[in-house]
Amino acid sequence: MTDAANGEQNALIPRSVGERLRSAREKQKLALAEIAARTRVPLRHLEAIENGSYDSLPSPTYAVGFVRAYARTVGEDEVSLARDTREEVARIGRPVAQYQPYEIADPARVPSRGVVIVAAGVALAVVVLAVLWFAVGMWRNSGSAESASVASAPAVVAPVPTATPAAAQNPASGHVTLTATDAVWLRVYDADDKTLYLGTMKAGDKFDVPADAKDPKINVGRPDKLTVTLNGSALPPLGDGSRPIKGIAVSAAALSARVSGTPAAAPAAGATTPSGAAAAPTSTPARPAAFTDPKPAAPAPAANSAAPAGTPPGQ
């Protein structure tokens, strides 16, 4: 086949958009870098257009726009070249992508998926540990502050409202139960300062004072959050909660004596005086239920005083 025949055959084959643009550029003796500077299109995108590599461009829309700018620079028909560009892209079958950035990120600079997952896991673990550390610190600080306030506060017996005395047939062997209505710190100990209970009770927690404990006593930060029962009967609160209390006896005998208003160790009824004469039975009126030491009643004046001798009756 002669060269003339080859030229005629090549003329029948339509040239691609990239070839037409390259031919126009070479006729004007322009370098591709000059086209990139004039159109402000990246050099790699212009090379892709000349080579027909539309799949390396951001999207078909960008490809058409780049071709238009290239065609205007070299003096070609931008309308026909844009139409041919759409047809070439359609023949390639490249799906039309949604919006993408003008400059795609360099994959070499983007961390791998595994690195991202590990970093996220480490960050989450750090956050969880920080929250736990803060919560434990707050709990320790609140417990130590309440204990310090109880230890440093003076022992005060707060007045309580009047309540019905609890009926107990044998107070000395009664059953004493401490029940928390809210979170409350307390310490129960005996006469030898042996701790029977120490800690913070939650709402609903109970502690039974041992019946054989020797003179048990209690220190409590918030007495208004503690219910005391004797043989199942509720007693008045140990305090109103305005301040902690310390050294309050919680034995069955002591609680029964405080409620009834009589001393814990009362003399037996019917005891005789040293002279052998029968002692006049005098009783102290029952006082309202309050956790304060009872005071002896003032002696009452004689009901009938002897009249002076020689005084007529009726005067």
Coordinates of C-alpha atoms in Angstrom, one line a residue:
M1 CA 0.0 0.0 0.0
T2 CA 1.4 3.4 -1.0
D3 CA 1.8 6.4 1.3
A4 CA -1.0 8.2 -0.5
A5 CA -3.4 5.4 0.2
N6 CA -2.4 5.4 3.8
G7 CA -3.0 9.1 4.0
E8 CA -6.5 8.7 2.5
Q9 CA -7.3 5.9 5.0
N10 CA -6.2 8.0 8.0
A11 CA -8.2 10.9 6.8
L12 CA -11.3 8.7 6.9
I13 CA -10.7 7.8 10.6
P14 CA -11.9 10.6 12.8
R15 CA -9.2 11.9 15.2
S16 CA -9.8 12.1 18.9
V17 CA -10.3 15.3 20.8
G18 CA -6.8 15.0 22.4
E19 CA -5.1 14.4 19.0
R20 CA -6.9 17.5 17.5
L21 CA -5.8 19.7 20.4
R22 CA -2.2 18.4 20.3
S23 CA -2.0 19.0 16.6
A24 CA -3.3 22.6 17.0
R25 CA -0.8 23.2 19.8
E26 CA 2.1 21.9 17.8
K27 CA 1.2 24.0 14.8
Q28 CA 1.5 27.1 17.1
K29 CA 4.7 25.7 18.5
L30 CA 3.4 25.9 22.1
A31 CA 4.6 23.7 24.9
L32 CA 2.0 21.9 27.0
A33 CA 3.3 23.8 30.1
E34 CA 2.4 27.1 28.4
I35 CA -1.1 25.9 27.8
A36 CA -1.3 25.0 31.5
A37 CA -0.1 28.4 32.5
R38 CA -2.6 30.2 30.3
T39 CA -5.6 28.0 31.2
R40 CA -4.7 27.4 34.8
V41 CA -5.4 23.7 34.3
P42 CA -3.0 21.3 36.0
L43 CA -0.4 19.9 33.5
R44 CA -1.3 16.3 34.3
H45 CA -4.9 16.9 33.4
L46 CA -3.9 18.4 30.0
E47 CA -1.7 15.4 29.4
A48 CA -4.7 13.1 30.2
I49 CA -6.9 15.0 27.7
E50 CA -4.3 14.6 24.9
N51 CA -3.9 10.9 25.7
G52 CA -7.7 10.4 25.9
S53 CA -7.4 9.2 29.6
Y54 CA -10.6 10.7 30.8
D55 CA -10.8 8.2 33.7
S56 CA -7.9 10.1 35.4
L57 CA -9.9 13.4 35.5
P58 CA -12.1 14.4 38.4
S59 CA -15.3 14.0 36.5
P60 CA -16.8 14.3 32.9
T61 CA -17.9 17.9 33.8
Y62 CA -14.3 18.9 34.5
A63 CA -13.1 17.1 31.4
V64 CA -15.5 19.2 29.2
G65 CA -14.5 22.4 30.9
F66 CA -10.7 21.7 30.5
V67 CA -11.2 20.9 26.8
R68 CA -13.1 24.2 26.3
A69 CA -10.3 26.1 27.9
Y70 CA -7.7 24.2 25.9
A71 CA -9.6 24.8 22.6
R72 CA -9.9 28.6 23.2
T73 CA -6.2 28.9 23.8
V74 CA -5.2 27.1 20.6
G75 CA -8.0 28.7 18.5
E76 CA -10.1 25.6 17.9
D77 CA -13.9 25.3 18.0
E78 CA -14.7 24.8 21.7
V79 CA -18.3 23.9 21.1
S80 CA -17.7 21.0 18.7
L81 CA -14.7 19.7 20.8
A82 CA -16.9 19.8 24.0
R83 CA -19.6 17.8 22.2
D84 CA -17.0 15.3 21.0
T85 CA -15.6 15.0 24.5
R86 CA -18.9 14.0 25.9
E87 CA -19.3 11.4 23.2
E88 CA -15.8 10.0 24.0
V89 CA -16.5 9.9 27.7
A90 CA -19.8 8.1 27.0
R91 CA -18.1 5.5 24.8
I92 CA -15.6 4.8 27.6
G93 CA -18.6 4.1 29.9
R94 CA -17.2 5.9 32.8
P95 CA -20.0 6.6 35.3
V96 CA -20.7 10.2 36.0
A97 CA -19.4 10.9 39.5
Q98 CA -20.9 13.3 42.0
Y99 CA -19.1 16.3 43.1
Q100 CA -15.4 15.8 43.8
P101 CA -12.7 18.2 44.8
Y102 CA -10.8 20.0 42.1
E103 CA -7.5 18.7 43.5
I104 CA -7.8 15.1 44.8
A105 CA -5.7 14.3 47.9
D106 CA -2.5 12.5 47.5
P107 CA -3.2 8.8 48.6
A108 CA 0.4 8.6 50.0
R109 CA -0.4 11.4 52.5
V110 CA -3.7 9.9 53.7
P111 CA -3.4 7.4 56.7
S112 CA -4.5 3.9 56.1
R113 CA -7.8 2.6 57.5
G114 CA -6.1 0.5 60.1
V115 CA -4.1 3.4 61.5
V116 CA -7.3 5.5 61.8
I117 CA -9.1 2.6 63.7
V118 CA -6.2 2.2 66.1
A119 CA -6.0 5.9 66.7
A120 CA -9.7 6.1 67.4
G121 CA -9.6 3.2 69.8
V122 CA -6.7 4.7 71.7
A123 CA -8.5 8.0 72.0
L124 CA -11.7 6.3 73.2
A125 CA -9.7 4.4 75.9
V126 CA -8.0 7.6 77.1
V127 CA -11.4 9.3 77.4
V128 CA -12.9 6.3 79.4
L129 CA -9.9 6.2 81.8
A130 CA -10.1 9.9 82.4
V131 CA -13.8 9.7 83.3
L132 CA -13.2 6.8 85.6
W133 CA -10.3 8.5 87.3
F134 CA -12.3 11.7 87.8
A135 CA -15.3 9.7 89.2
V136 CA -13.1 7.8 91.7
G137 CA -11.4 11.0 92.8
M138 CA -14.7 12.7 93.5
W139 CA -16.0 9.6 95.4
R140 CA -12.9 9.6 97.6
N141 CA -12.9 13.3 98.2
S142 CA -16.6 13.3 99.3
G143 CA -16.0 10.3 101.7
S144 CA -13.0 11.8 103.3
A145 CA -14.6 15.3 103.6
E146 CA -17.7 13.8 105.4
S147 CA -15.5 11.7 107.7
A148 CA -13.3 14.7 108.5
S149 CA -16.4 16.8 109.3
V150 CA -17.7 14.2 111.7
A151 CA -14.4 13.8 113.4
S152 CA -13.8 17.5 113.9
A153 CA -17.3 18.6 114.8
P154 CA -18.2 18.8 118.5
A155 CA -20.6 16.3 119.8
V156 CA -24.0 17.8 119.9
V157 CA -27.3 16.3 120.9
A158 CA -29.9 17.9 118.7
P159 CA -33.5 18.3 119.9
V160 CA -36.0 16.0 118.3
P161 CA -39.8 16.1 118.0
T162 CA -42.0 14.3 120.5
A163 CA -42.8 10.7 119.7
T164 CA -44.7 7.9 121.3
P165 CA -42.5 5.8 123.6
A166 CA -41.7 2.4 122.3
A167 CA -43.2 -0.4 124.3
A168 CA -40.6 -3.0 125.3
Q169 CA -41.1 -5.6 128.0
N170 CA -37.4 -6.1 128.5
P171 CA -35.5 -3.1 127.2
A172 CA -32.1 -4.4 128.3
S173 CA -32.4 -7.3 125.8
G174 CA -34.3 -5.4 123.0
H175 CA -33.5 -5.5 119.3
V176 CA -32.0 -2.3 117.9
T177 CA -31.9 -1.7 114.1
L178 CA -30.3 1.2 112.2
T179 CA -31.8 1.8 108.7
A180 CA -30.5 4.3 106.2
T181 CA -33.1 6.4 104.3
D182 CA -30.3 7.9 102.2
A183 CA -26.5 7.7 101.8
V184 CA -25.1 8.3 105.3
W185 CA -21.8 7.7 107.0
L186 CA -21.7 6.3 110.5
R187 CA -19.5 4.4 113.0
V188 CA -20.9 2.1 115.8
Y189 CA -18.5 1.1 118.5
D190 CA -18.6 -0.3 122.1
A191 CA -17.3 0.8 125.5
D192 CA -13.8 -0.5 124.6
D193 CA -13.8 1.6 121.4
K194 CA -14.1 -1.5 119.3
T195 CA -15.6 -0.7 115.9
L196 CA -18.8 -2.7 115.3
Y197 CA -19.6 -0.9 112.0
L198 CA -17.8 1.7 109.9
G199 CA -18.7 3.0 106.5
T200 CA -21.3 4.7 104.3
M201 CA -24.8 3.0 104.2
K202 CA -26.9 3.4 101.1
A203 CA -30.7 3.9 101.2
G204 CA -32.4 0.8 102.5
D205 CA -29.2 -0.7 104.1
K206 CA -29.7 -2.0 107.7
F207 CA -27.4 -2.7 110.6
D208 CA -28.5 -4.6 113.7
V209 CA -26.7 -3.5 116.9
P210 CA -25.4 -6.6 118.6
A211 CA -27.5 -7.4 121.7
D212 CA -24.3 -8.4 123.6
A213 CA -22.4 -5.3 122.7
K214 CA -21.0 -3.4 125.7
D215 CA -22.6 0.1 125.9
P216 CA -22.7 0.6 122.1
K217 CA -22.5 4.2 120.8
I218 CA -22.7 5.9 117.4
N219 CA -21.1 8.7 115.5
V220 CA -23.2 9.8 112.4
G221 CA -22.7 12.6 109.9
R222 CA -26.4 13.1 109.0
P223 CA -28.6 11.7 111.8
D224 CA -31.8 12.8 109.9
K225 CA -31.0 10.1 107.3
L226 CA -31.0 7.3 109.8
T227 CA -34.0 5.5 111.3
V228 CA -33.7 3.8 114.6
T229 CA -36.1 1.0 115.6
L230 CA -36.4 -0.8 119.0
N231 CA -38.1 -4.2 118.8
G232 CA -39.7 -3.1 115.5
S233 CA -41.0 0.2 116.8
A234 CA -39.6 3.4 115.2
L235 CA -38.0 5.8 117.6
P236 CA -37.5 9.6 117.2
P237 CA -34.5 10.6 114.9
L238 CA -31.2 11.0 116.6
G239 CA -30.9 14.6 115.2
D240 CA -32.3 17.0 112.7
G241 CA -29.3 16.8 110.3
S242 CA -28.0 20.3 110.9
R243 CA -24.8 19.0 112.3
P244 CA -23.2 15.6 113.0
I245 CA -23.6 13.9 116.3
K246 CA -21.1 11.8 118.3
G247 CA -21.1 9.4 121.2
I248 CA -24.9 8.7 121.3
A249 CA -25.7 5.5 123.1
V250 CA -27.7 3.1 121.0
S251 CA -28.2 0.1 123.3
A252 CA -31.7 -1.1 123.9
A253 CA -31.7 0.0 127.5
A254 CA -30.3 3.5 126.7
L255 CA -32.8 4.1 123.9
S256 CA -35.7 2.9 126.0
A257 CA -34.7 5.1 128.9
R258 CA -34.3 8.2 126.7
V259 CA -37.7 7.6 125.1
S260 CA -39.5 7.1 128.4
G261 CA -37.6 10.0 130.0
T262 CA -36.2 7.9 132.9
P263 CA -32.5 7.1 133.7
A264 CA -31.2 3.9 132.2
A265 CA -30.3 2.5 135.7
A266 CA -33.3 3.2 137.8
P267 CA -33.6 1.9 141.4
A268 CA -35.9 -1.1 142.0
A269 CA -39.5 -0.2 143.0
G270 CA -40.3 -0.7 146.7
A271 CA -36.7 -0.3 148.0
T272 CA -36.5 0.7 151.7
T273 CA -34.6 3.6 153.2
P274 CA -31.8 3.0 155.6
S275 CA -34.0 3.7 158.6
G276 CA -36.4 1.0 157.6
A277 CA -39.3 3.3 157.0
A278 CA -41.2 2.9 153.8
A279 CA -40.2 5.5 151.3
A280 CA -43.0 7.7 150.0
P281 CA -43.5 6.7 146.3
T282 CA -42.8 9.7 144.2
S283 CA -43.0 9.4 140.4
T284 CA -41.6 11.7 137.8
P285 CA -44.0 12.6 135.0
A286 CA -43.1 11.2 131.7
R287 CA -41.3 13.7 129.5
P288 CA -41.7 14.1 125.7
A289 CA -39.5 11.8 123.7
A290 CA -36.2 13.7 123.2
F291 CA -32.6 12.6 123.2
T292 CA -31.5 14.7 126.2
D293 CA -30.6 13.7 129.7
P294 CA -33.7 13.8 132.0
K295 CA -33.6 16.3 134.8
P296 CA -35.0 15.5 138.3
A297 CA -38.4 17.0 139.1
A298 CA -38.5 19.9 141.6
P299 CA -40.0 18.9 144.9
A300 CA -43.7 19.8 145.2
P301 CA -44.9 21.9 148.2
A302 CA -46.9 20.1 150.9
A303 CA -50.6 19.9 150.0
N304 CA -51.8 20.9 153.5
S305 CA -49.6 22.8 155.9
A306 CA -50.2 22.6 159.6
A307 CA -52.1 25.6 160.9
P308 CA -50.6 27.5 163.9
A309 CA -51.8 26.5 167.2
G310 CA -54.7 28.6 168.5
T311 CA -56.0 29.6 165.1
P312 CA -59.7 29.2 164.8
P313 CA -60.8 26.9 162.1
G314 CA -61.9 28.5 158.8
Q315 CA -59.2 31.3 159.1

